[in-house]
PDB file of C-alpha atoms in Angstrom:
ATOM      1  CA  UNK N 182      -8.195  26.722  -2.845  1.00 98.00           C
ATOM      2  CA  UNK N 183      -6.260  24.917  -4.869  1.00 98.00           C
ATOM      3  CA  UNK N 184      -8.025  23.130  -7.267  1.00 98.00           C
ATOM      4  CA  UNK N 185      -6.814  20.329  -9.759  1.00 96.00           C
ATOM      5  CA  UNK N 186      -6.720  17.484 -10.434  1.00 95.00           C
ATOM      6  CA  UNK N 187      -4.382  14.937 -10.299  1.00 94.00           C
ATOM      7  CA  UNK N 188      -0.871  15.151 -12.157  1.00 94.00           C
ATOM      8  CA  UNK N 189      -1.531  18.274 -13.081  1.00 95.00           C
ATOM      9  CA  UNK N 190       0.966  20.028 -11.187  1.00 95.00           C
ATOM     10  CA  UNK N 191      -0.425  20.714  -7.372  1.00 95.00           C
ATOM     11  CA  UNK N 192       2.211  19.048  -5.467  1.00 95.00           C
ATOM     12  CA  UNK N 193       5.069  21.599  -7.520  1.00 96.00           C
ATOM     13  CA  UNK N 194       2.606  24.002  -6.168  1.00 97.00           C
ATOM     14  CA  UNK N 195       2.486  23.304  -3.303  1.00 97.00           C
ATOM     15  CA  UNK N 196       5.684  23.006  -1.704  1.00 96.00           C
ATOM     16  CA  UNK N 197       5.942  26.610  -4.208  1.00 97.00           C
ATOM     17  CA  UNK N 198       4.228  27.869  -1.654  1.00 98.00           C
ATOM     18  CA  UNK N 199       4.155  26.898   1.268  1.00 97.00           C
ATOM     19  CA  UNK N 200       8.239  27.244   0.547  1.00 97.00           C
ATOM     20  CA  UNK N 201       7.320  31.027   0.850  1.00 97.00           C
ATOM     21  CA  UNK N 202       6.586  30.952   4.713  1.00 96.00           C
ATOM     22  CA  UNK N 203       3.721  33.214   3.877  1.00 97.00           C
ATOM     23  CA  UNK N 204       1.376  31.512   1.946  1.00 97.00           C
ATOM     24  CA  UNK N 205       0.527  28.555   4.534  1.00 97.00           C
ATOM     25  CA  UNK N 206       1.075  25.350   4.042  1.00 97.00           C
ATOM     26  CA  UNK N 207      -1.733  23.857   0.918  1.00 98.00           C
ATOM     27  CA  UNK N 208      -2.264  19.804   0.872  1.00 97.00           C
ATOM     28  CA  UNK N 209      -5.541  17.567   0.346  1.00 97.00           C
ATOM     29  CA  UNK N 210      -6.445  17.882   3.849  1.00 97.00           C
ATOM     30  CA  UNK N 211      -9.014  16.062   2.673  1.00 97.00           C
ATOM     31  CA  UNK N 212      -8.962  14.423   0.279  1.00 92.00           C
ATOM     32  CA  UNK N 213     -11.111  10.884   1.413  1.00 91.00           C
ATOM     33  CA  UNK N 214     -14.444  11.618   1.634  1.00 93.00           C
ATOM     34  CA  UNK N 215     -15.512   9.791   4.960  1.00 94.00           C
ATOM     35  CA  UNK N 216     -15.831  11.898   8.429  1.00 96.00           C
ATOM     36  CA  UNK N 217     -14.195   8.393  10.188  1.00 95.00           C
ATOM     37  CA  UNK N 218     -10.398   8.907   7.341  1.00 96.00           C
ATOM     38  CA  UNK N 219     -10.490  12.700   8.145  1.00 96.00           C
ATOM     39  CA  UNK N 220     -10.696  12.236  11.985  1.00 96.00           C
ATOM     40  CA  UNK N 221      -8.366   9.125  11.941  1.00 95.00           C
ATOM     41  CA  UNK N 222      -5.737  11.358   9.344  1.00 95.00           C
ATOM     42  CA  UNK N 223      -6.197  14.103  12.164  1.00 96.00           C
ATOM     43  CA  UNK N 224      -5.415  11.571  15.128  1.00 96.00           C
ATOM     44  CA  UNK N 225      -8.868  11.831  16.944  1.00 96.00           C
ATOM     45  CA  UNK N 226     -11.312   9.816  18.220  1.00 94.00           C
ATOM     46  CA  UNK N 227     -15.185  10.508  18.053  1.00 93.00           C
ATOM     47  CA  UNK N 228     -15.466   9.113  20.741  1.00 93.00           C
ATOM     48  CA  UNK N 229     -14.247  11.933  22.225  1.00 95.00           C
ATOM     49  CA  UNK N 230     -17.199  14.046  21.252  1.00 96.00           C
ATOM     50  CA  UNK N 231     -21.085  14.347  22.146  1.00 96.00           C
ATOM     51  CA  UNK N 232     -21.931  13.744  18.698  1.00 96.00           C
ATOM     52  CA  UNK N 233     -20.813  13.818  14.615  1.00 96.00           C
ATOM     53  CA  UNK N 234     -21.584  17.805  13.757  1.00 97.00           C
ATOM     54  CA  UNK N 235     -19.198  17.735  17.290  1.00 97.00           C
ATOM     55  CA  UNK N 236     -16.860  16.184  15.282  1.00 97.00           C
ATOM     56  CA  UNK N 237     -16.641  17.284  12.436  1.00 97.00           C
ATOM     57  CA  UNK N 238     -15.914  20.762  13.820  1.00 97.00           C
ATOM     58  CA  UNK N 239     -13.186  19.371  14.951  1.00 97.00           C
ATOM     59  CA  UNK N 240     -11.662  17.936  11.642  1.00 97.00           C
ATOM     60  CA  UNK N 241     -12.158  21.048  10.474  1.00 98.00           C
ATOM     61  CA  UNK N 242     -10.607  23.589  12.733  1.00 97.00           C
ATOM     62  CA  UNK N 243      -7.120  20.480  12.841  1.00 97.00           C
ATOM     63  CA  UNK N 244      -7.792  21.624   8.951  1.00 97.00           C
ATOM     64  CA  UNK N 245      -7.566  25.158   9.123  1.00 97.00           C
ATOM     65  CA  UNK N 246      -4.447  24.887  11.654  1.00 97.00           C
ATOM     66  CA  UNK N 247      -2.430  22.423   9.441  1.00 97.00           C
ATOM     67  CA  UNK N 248      -3.140  24.650   6.781  1.00 98.00           C
ATOM     68  CA  UNK N 249      -2.392  28.013   8.325  1.00 97.00           C
ATOM     69  CA  UNK N 250       1.270  26.484   9.759  1.00 95.00           C
ATOM     70  CA  UNK N 251       1.379  29.857  11.454  1.00 94.00           C
ATOM     71  CA  UNK N 252       0.702  32.401   8.363  1.00 95.00           C
ATOM     72  CA  UNK N 253      -2.181  34.590   8.130  1.00 95.00           C
ATOM     73  CA  UNK N 254      -3.514  32.415   4.651  1.00 97.00           C
ATOM     74  CA  UNK N 255      -4.312  29.296   4.984  1.00 98.00           C
ATOM     75  CA  UNK N 256      -4.205  26.354   1.866  1.00 98.00           C
ATOM     76  CA  UNK N 257      -5.890  23.950   0.907  1.00 98.00           C
ATOM     77  CA  UNK N 258      -5.048  21.345  -1.610  1.00 98.00           C
ATOM     78  CA  UNK N 259      -8.642  20.068  -3.709  1.00 97.00           C
ATOM     79  CA  UNK N 260      -9.306  17.577  -6.289  1.00 94.00           C
ATOM     80  CA  UNK N 261     -11.947  16.746  -8.113  1.00 93.00           C
ATOM     81  CA  UNK N 262     -12.934  13.217  -6.790  1.00 93.00           C
ATOM     82  CA  UNK N 263     -13.378  15.230  -2.819  1.00 95.00           C
ATOM     83  CA  UNK N 264     -15.314  18.367  -3.906  1.00 97.00           C
ATOM     84  CA  UNK N 265     -19.035  16.898  -3.895  1.00 96.00           C
ATOM     85  CA  UNK N 266     -18.051  15.889   0.330  1.00 97.00           C
ATOM     86  CA  UNK N 267     -16.514  18.114   1.227  1.00 98.00           C
ATOM     87  CA  UNK N 268     -18.503  20.914   0.034  1.00 98.00           C
ATOM     88  CA  UNK N 269     -21.840  18.247   1.894  1.00 98.00           C
ATOM     89  CA  UNK N 270     -19.829  18.558   4.980  1.00 98.00           C
ATOM     90  CA  UNK N 271     -18.816  22.634   4.302  1.00 97.00           C
ATOM     91  CA  UNK N 272     -23.275  23.229   4.303  1.00 97.00           C
ATOM     92  CA  UNK N 273     -23.458  21.514   7.148  1.00 97.00           C
ATOM     93  CA  UNK N 274     -21.357  23.228   9.115  1.00 98.00           C
ATOM     94  CA  UNK N 275     -23.473  26.558   8.173  1.00 98.00           C
ATOM     95  CA  UNK N 276     -25.984  25.909   7.083  1.00 97.00           C
ATOM     96  CA  UNK N 277     -27.354  29.235   7.061  1.00 97.00           C
ATOM     97  CA  UNK N 278     -25.358  30.575   4.439  1.00 98.00           C
ATOM     98  CA  UNK N 279     -26.922  29.955   0.182  1.00 96.00           C
ATOM     99  CA  UNK N 280     -23.484  29.166  -1.185  1.00 98.00           C
ATOM    100  CA  UNK N 281     -20.547  27.312  -1.368  1.00 98.00           C
ATOM    101  CA  UNK N 282     -17.916  30.003  -1.572  1.00 98.00           C
ATOM    102  CA  UNK N 283     -20.504  31.483   1.175  1.00 98.00           C
ATOM    103  CA  UNK N 284     -19.999  28.914   3.319  1.00 98.00           C
ATOM    104  CA  UNK N 285     -16.427  28.096   2.089  1.00 98.00           C
ATOM    105  CA  UNK N 286     -16.129  32.331   3.566  1.00 98.00           C
ATOM    106  CA  UNK N 287     -17.773  31.500   6.646  1.00 98.00           C
ATOM    107  CA  UNK N 288     -15.642  28.313   7.547  1.00 97.00           C
ATOM    108  CA  UNK N 289     -12.052  30.178   6.125  1.00 97.00           C
ATOM    109  CA  UNK N 290     -12.066  33.645   5.363  1.00 96.00           C
ATOM    110  CA  UNK N 291     -11.913  35.772   2.102  1.00 96.00           C
ATOM    111  CA  UNK N 292     -11.422  33.280  -0.809  1.00 97.00           C
ATOM    112  CA  UNK N 293      -9.085  33.090  -4.046  1.00 98.00           C
ATOM    113  CA  UNK N 294     -10.045  30.740  -5.891  1.00 98.00           C
ATOM    114  CA  UNK N 295      -7.169  28.715  -8.217  1.00 98.00           C
ATOM    115  CA  UNK N 296      -8.076  26.053 -11.104  1.00 98.00           C
ATOM    116  CA  UNK N 297      -5.284  24.690 -11.344  1.00 98.00           C
ATOM    117  CA  UNK N 298      -5.381  22.583 -14.766  1.00 98.00           C
ATOM    118  CA  UNK N 299      -3.505  20.633 -17.636  1.00 97.00           C
ATOM    119  CA  UNK N 300      -4.484  20.577 -21.146  1.00 96.00           C
ATOM    120  CA  UNK N 301      -3.111  17.951 -22.220  1.00 96.00           C
ATOM    121  CA  UNK N 302      -5.454  15.183 -21.020  1.00 97.00           C
ATOM    122  CA  UNK N 303      -3.286  12.392 -22.534  1.00 97.00           C
ATOM    123  CA  UNK N 304      -0.109  13.278 -21.027  1.00 96.00           C
ATOM    124  CA  UNK N 305      -1.724  13.504 -17.727  1.00 96.00           C
ATOM    125  CA  UNK N 306      -3.001  10.175 -18.357  1.00 97.00           C
ATOM    126  CA  UNK N 307       0.014   8.142 -19.422  1.00 97.00           C
ATOM    127  CA  UNK N 308       1.667  10.514 -16.027  1.00 96.00           C
ATOM    128  CA  UNK N 309      -0.898   9.001 -13.960  1.00 95.00           C
ATOM    129  CA  UNK N 310      -1.560   5.271 -15.115  1.00 96.00           C
ATOM    130  CA  UNK N 311       2.716   5.195 -15.140  1.00 96.00           C
ATOM    131  CA  UNK N 312       2.544   6.490 -11.736  1.00 94.00           C
ATOM    132  CA  UNK N 313       0.696   4.482 -10.226  1.00 94.00           C
ATOM    133  CA  UNK N 314       2.293   1.569 -12.185  1.00 96.00           C
ATOM    134  CA  UNK N 315       5.579   2.198 -10.462  1.00 95.00           C
ATOM    135  CA  UNK N 316       4.791   3.224  -7.217  1.00 92.00           C
ATOM    136  CA  UNK N 317       6.990   6.580  -7.537  1.00 91.00           C
ATOM    137  CA  UNK N 318       4.982   9.064  -7.637  1.00 91.00           C
ATOM    138  CA  UNK N 319       6.923  12.496  -7.080  1.00 89.00           C
ATOM    139  CA  UNK N 320      10.919  13.115  -6.618  1.00 89.00           C
ATOM    140  CA  UNK N 321      12.412  16.112  -5.453  1.00 89.00           C
ATOM    141  CA  UNK N 322      14.212  18.052  -6.888  1.00 87.00           C
ATOM    142  CA  UNK N 323      17.338  16.560  -6.383  1.00 88.00           C
ATOM    143  CA  UNK N 324      16.325  13.296  -7.217  1.00 89.00           C
ATOM    144  CA  UNK N 325      15.494  11.551  -4.648  1.00 91.00           C
ATOM    145  CA  UNK N 326      11.989  10.162  -3.931  1.00 89.00           C
ATOM    146  CA  UNK N 327       9.401  12.545  -2.952  1.00 89.00           C
ATOM    147  CA  UNK N 328       6.314   9.780  -2.330  1.00 91.00           C
ATOM    148  CA  UNK N 329       6.281   6.316  -3.577  1.00 92.00           C
ATOM    149  CA  UNK N 330       3.052   4.634  -1.887  1.00 91.00           C
ATOM    150  CA  UNK N 331       4.415   0.924  -3.624  1.00 93.00           C
ATOM    151  CA  UNK N 332       6.745  -0.817  -4.475  1.00 93.00           C
ATOM    152  CA  UNK N 333       8.843  -0.425  -7.301  1.00 93.00           C
ATOM    153  CA  UNK N 334       7.586  -2.190 -10.823  1.00 95.00           C
ATOM    154  CA  UNK N 335       7.672  -1.786 -14.031  1.00 96.00           C
ATOM    155  CA  UNK N 336       5.578   0.066 -15.866  1.00 96.00           C
ATOM    156  CA  UNK N 337       3.505  -1.935 -18.984  1.00 97.00           C
ATOM    157  CA  UNK N 338       1.446   0.451 -21.860  1.00 97.00           C
ATOM    158  CA  UNK N 339      -1.675   0.224 -21.643  1.00 97.00           C
ATOM    159  CA  UNK N 340      -4.647   1.580 -23.517  1.00 97.00           C
ATOM    160  CA  UNK N 341      -7.623   0.219 -21.926  1.00 97.00           C
ATOM    161  CA  UNK N 342      -6.206   1.620 -18.729  1.00 97.00           C
ATOM    162  CA  UNK N 343      -5.387   4.793 -20.285  1.00 97.00           C
ATOM    163  CA  UNK N 344      -7.811   6.171 -22.483  1.00 97.00           C
ATOM    164  CA  UNK N 345     -10.150   5.772 -19.033  1.00 97.00           C
ATOM    165  CA  UNK N 346      -8.151   7.957 -17.042  1.00 97.00           C
ATOM    166  CA  UNK N 347      -8.415   9.768 -20.468  1.00 97.00           C
ATOM    167  CA  UNK N 348     -11.731  10.289 -19.969  1.00 97.00           C
ATOM    168  CA  UNK N 349     -11.898  10.780 -16.230  1.00 96.00           C
ATOM    169  CA  UNK N 350      -9.491  14.094 -16.244  1.00 97.00           C
ATOM    170  CA  UNK N 351     -11.625  15.640 -18.784  1.00 97.00           C
ATOM    171  CA  UNK N 352     -14.988  14.772 -16.476  1.00 97.00           C
ATOM    172  CA  UNK N 353     -12.850  16.591 -13.297  1.00 96.00           C
ATOM    173  CA  UNK N 354     -11.807  19.968 -15.111  1.00 96.00           C
ATOM    174  CA  UNK N 355     -14.966  20.340 -16.812  1.00 97.00           C
ATOM    175  CA  UNK N 356     -17.006  20.237 -13.286  1.00 97.00           C
ATOM    176  CA  UNK N 357     -14.376  22.494 -11.708  1.00 98.00           C
ATOM    177  CA  UNK N 358     -15.504  24.715 -15.032  1.00 98.00           C
ATOM    178  CA  UNK N 359     -19.331  23.931 -13.941  1.00 98.00           C
ATOM    179  CA  UNK N 360     -18.419  25.093 -10.528  1.00 98.00           C
ATOM    180  CA  UNK N 361     -16.946  27.772 -10.649  1.00 98.00           C
ATOM    181  CA  UNK N 362     -19.645  29.590 -13.502  1.00 98.00           C
ATOM    182  CA  UNK N 363     -22.446  28.003 -10.701  1.00 98.00           C
ATOM    183  CA  UNK N 364     -20.557  29.777  -8.070  1.00 98.00           C
ATOM    184  CA  UNK N 365     -19.014  32.528 -10.461  1.00 98.00           C
ATOM    185  CA  UNK N 366     -16.156  32.483  -9.655  1.00 98.00           C
ATOM    186  CA  UNK N 367     -13.515  34.167 -11.551  1.00 97.00           C
ATOM    187  CA  UNK N 368     -10.637  32.114 -10.687  1.00 98.00           C
ATOM    188  CA  UNK N 369      -6.769  32.693 -11.191  1.00 98.00           C
ATOM    189  CA  UNK N 370      -5.686  30.079 -14.021  1.00 98.00           C
ATOM    190  CA  UNK N 371      -2.358  27.784 -14.473  1.00 98.00           C
ATOM    191  CA  UNK N 372      -1.715  26.417 -16.295  1.00 98.00           C
ATOM    192  CA  UNK N 373       0.503  22.398 -15.702  1.00 97.00           C
ATOM    193  CA  UNK N 374       2.714  23.412 -19.311  1.00 96.00           C
ATOM    194  CA  UNK N 375       3.254  27.330 -18.364  1.00 97.00           C
ATOM    195  CA  UNK N 376       3.937  26.506 -14.349  1.00 97.00           C
ATOM    196  CA  UNK N 377       6.892  24.580 -14.743  1.00 95.00           C
ATOM    197  CA  UNK N 378       8.482  25.906 -17.581  1.00 96.00           C
ATOM    198  CA  UNK N 379       8.449  28.883 -14.570  1.00 97.00           C
ATOM    199  CA  UNK N 380       7.251  27.956 -11.944  1.00 97.00           C
ATOM    200  CA  UNK N 381       8.785  31.281 -10.124  1.00 97.00           C
ATOM    201  CA  UNK N 382       6.898  34.240 -11.372  1.00 97.00           C
ATOM    202  CA  UNK N 383       3.638  31.306 -11.520  1.00 98.00           C
ATOM    203  CA  UNK N 384       4.239  32.074  -7.813  1.00 98.00           C
ATOM    204  CA  UNK N 385       4.758  35.257  -7.903  1.00 98.00           C
ATOM    205  CA  UNK N 386       1.425  35.491  -9.933  1.00 97.00           C
ATOM    206  CA  UNK N 387      -0.562  33.652  -6.524  1.00 98.00           C
ATOM    207  CA  UNK N 388       1.169  35.507  -4.310  1.00 98.00           C
ATOM    208  CA  UNK N 389       0.052  39.253  -6.172  1.00 98.00           C
ATOM    209  CA  UNK N 390      -3.530  37.709  -6.575  1.00 97.00           C
ATOM    210  CA  UNK N 391      -3.777  36.753  -2.447  1.00 96.00           C
ATOM    211  CA  UNK N 392      -2.546  40.342  -1.767  1.00 96.00           C
ATOM    212  CA  UNK N 393       1.094  39.442  -0.519  1.00 97.00           C
ATOM    213  CA  UNK N 394       4.384  40.566  -2.032  1.00 97.00           C
ATOM    214  CA  UNK N 395       5.604  38.584  -5.497  1.00 98.00           C
ATOM    215  CA  UNK N 396       9.187  39.639  -4.139  1.00 97.00           C
ATOM    216  CA  UNK N 397       9.104  36.581  -2.070  1.00 97.00           C
ATOM    217  CA  UNK N 398       8.707  34.100  -4.865  1.00 97.00           C
ATOM    218  CA  UNK N 399      11.341  35.015  -6.383  1.00 94.00           C
ATOM    219  CA  UNK N 400      14.120  33.492  -3.506  1.00 94.00           C
ATOM    220  CA  UNK N 401      12.360  29.847  -4.032  1.00 96.00           C
ATOM    221  CA  UNK N 402      13.956  26.932  -5.067  1.00 94.00           C
ATOM    222  CA  UNK N 403      11.848  24.811  -7.628  1.00 91.00           C
ATOM    223  CA  UNK N 404      11.076  21.745  -4.718  1.00 90.00           C
ATOM    224  CA  UNK N 405      10.235  18.744  -7.130  1.00 89.00           C
ATOM    225  CA  UNK N 406      11.811  17.085 -10.476  1.00 86.00           C
ATOM    226  CA  UNK N 407      10.202  15.906 -13.888  1.00 88.00           C
ATOM    227  CA  UNK N 408       9.279  12.233 -13.930  1.00 89.00           C
ATOM    228  CA  UNK N 409       8.415  12.624 -17.060  1.00 90.00           C
ATOM    229  CA  UNK N 410      10.948  10.048 -19.328  1.00 91.00           C
ATOM    230  CA  UNK N 411      11.299   8.465 -22.776  1.00 95.00           C
ATOM    231  CA  UNK N 412       8.354   5.482 -21.271  1.00 96.00           C
ATOM    232  CA  UNK N 413       5.650   8.892 -20.853  1.00 95.00           C
ATOM    233  CA  UNK N 414       7.102   9.496 -24.547  1.00 96.00           C
ATOM    234  CA  UNK N 415       6.254   6.635 -26.155  1.00 96.00           C
ATOM    235  CA  UNK N 416       3.156   5.559 -23.929  1.00 97.00           C
ATOM    236  CA  UNK N 417       2.085   9.049 -26.501  1.00 96.00           C
ATOM    237  CA  UNK N 418       3.534   8.007 -29.254  1.00 96.00           C
ATOM    238  CA  UNK N 419       2.033   5.099 -29.208  1.00 96.00           C
ATOM    239  CA  UNK N 420      -1.466   5.573 -28.564  1.00 96.00           C
ATOM    240  CA  UNK N 421      -2.180   9.057 -31.125  1.00 95.00           C
ATOM    241  CA  UNK N 422      -0.277   5.978 -33.431  1.00 94.00           C
ATOM    242  CA  UNK N 423      -3.620   3.834 -32.983  1.00 92.00           C
ATOM    243  CA  UNK N 424      -6.411   6.368 -33.272  1.00 82.00           C
ATOM    244  CA  UNK N 425      -4.578   7.900 -36.171  1.00 77.00           C
ATOM    245  CA  UNK N 426      -5.085   3.492 -37.559  1.00 66.00           C
ATOM    246  CA  UNK N 427      -9.114   2.873 -38.423  1.00 61.00           C
ATOM    247  CA  UNK N 428     -10.470   0.604 -36.394  1.00 58.00           C
ATOM    248  CA  UNK N 429     -11.519  -2.165 -38.566  1.00 49.00           C
ATOM    249  CA  UNK N 430     -16.144  -2.528 -39.111  1.00 47.00           C
ATOM    250  CA  UNK N 431     -17.651  -6.449 -38.385  1.00 40.00           C
TER     251      UNK N 431
END
């Protein structure tokens, strides 16, 4: 399970793992905190099941099949905002297990938790706000659009929005660390900058932790391109400059 927050490199890592053909297909299979949304995403009808419990079982079964993608490994990306509801549903599936990790293992098998984190929370916030404003979230390695969620628009600097997102990403990362400590988890930690600098090396490190052949990583091409440009740099510079100027007191 890739434990992450938006704009920390999770799409890159997911696609790298999928490209190996031996590490499943990690995606956000439980993204929305809603069983109804989960059913819809897997084209399942709640009326086809005798009760909610049976529908929940069907959702987890469908997600498991997608995350395996014909391999022996189930891959899952979990954003921090989605974790609480996911764990609640997992608890209803395995009420006799006493910990989140035990419930996860009962459902999916022996787990490996990967903490994908970005230490520069301002850069992360800038990336997120810019993507949300422009509608473009990811590009393929050839520069073509991979994921667009809204029509093209020009980005506009908004300090308050950046401040809110920066704080939110700090909180989400702290929650992951708290959960790891609570559950006694020692995750494989991957830092955004290192993943961007050496994607194949980090992929090999993850494969090694999964007891898979790390040499497979060297044949995998980088699937995505960076979106950061001069706008990102200008926003970071402007934000830090404003931070350095004492604010007037009234």
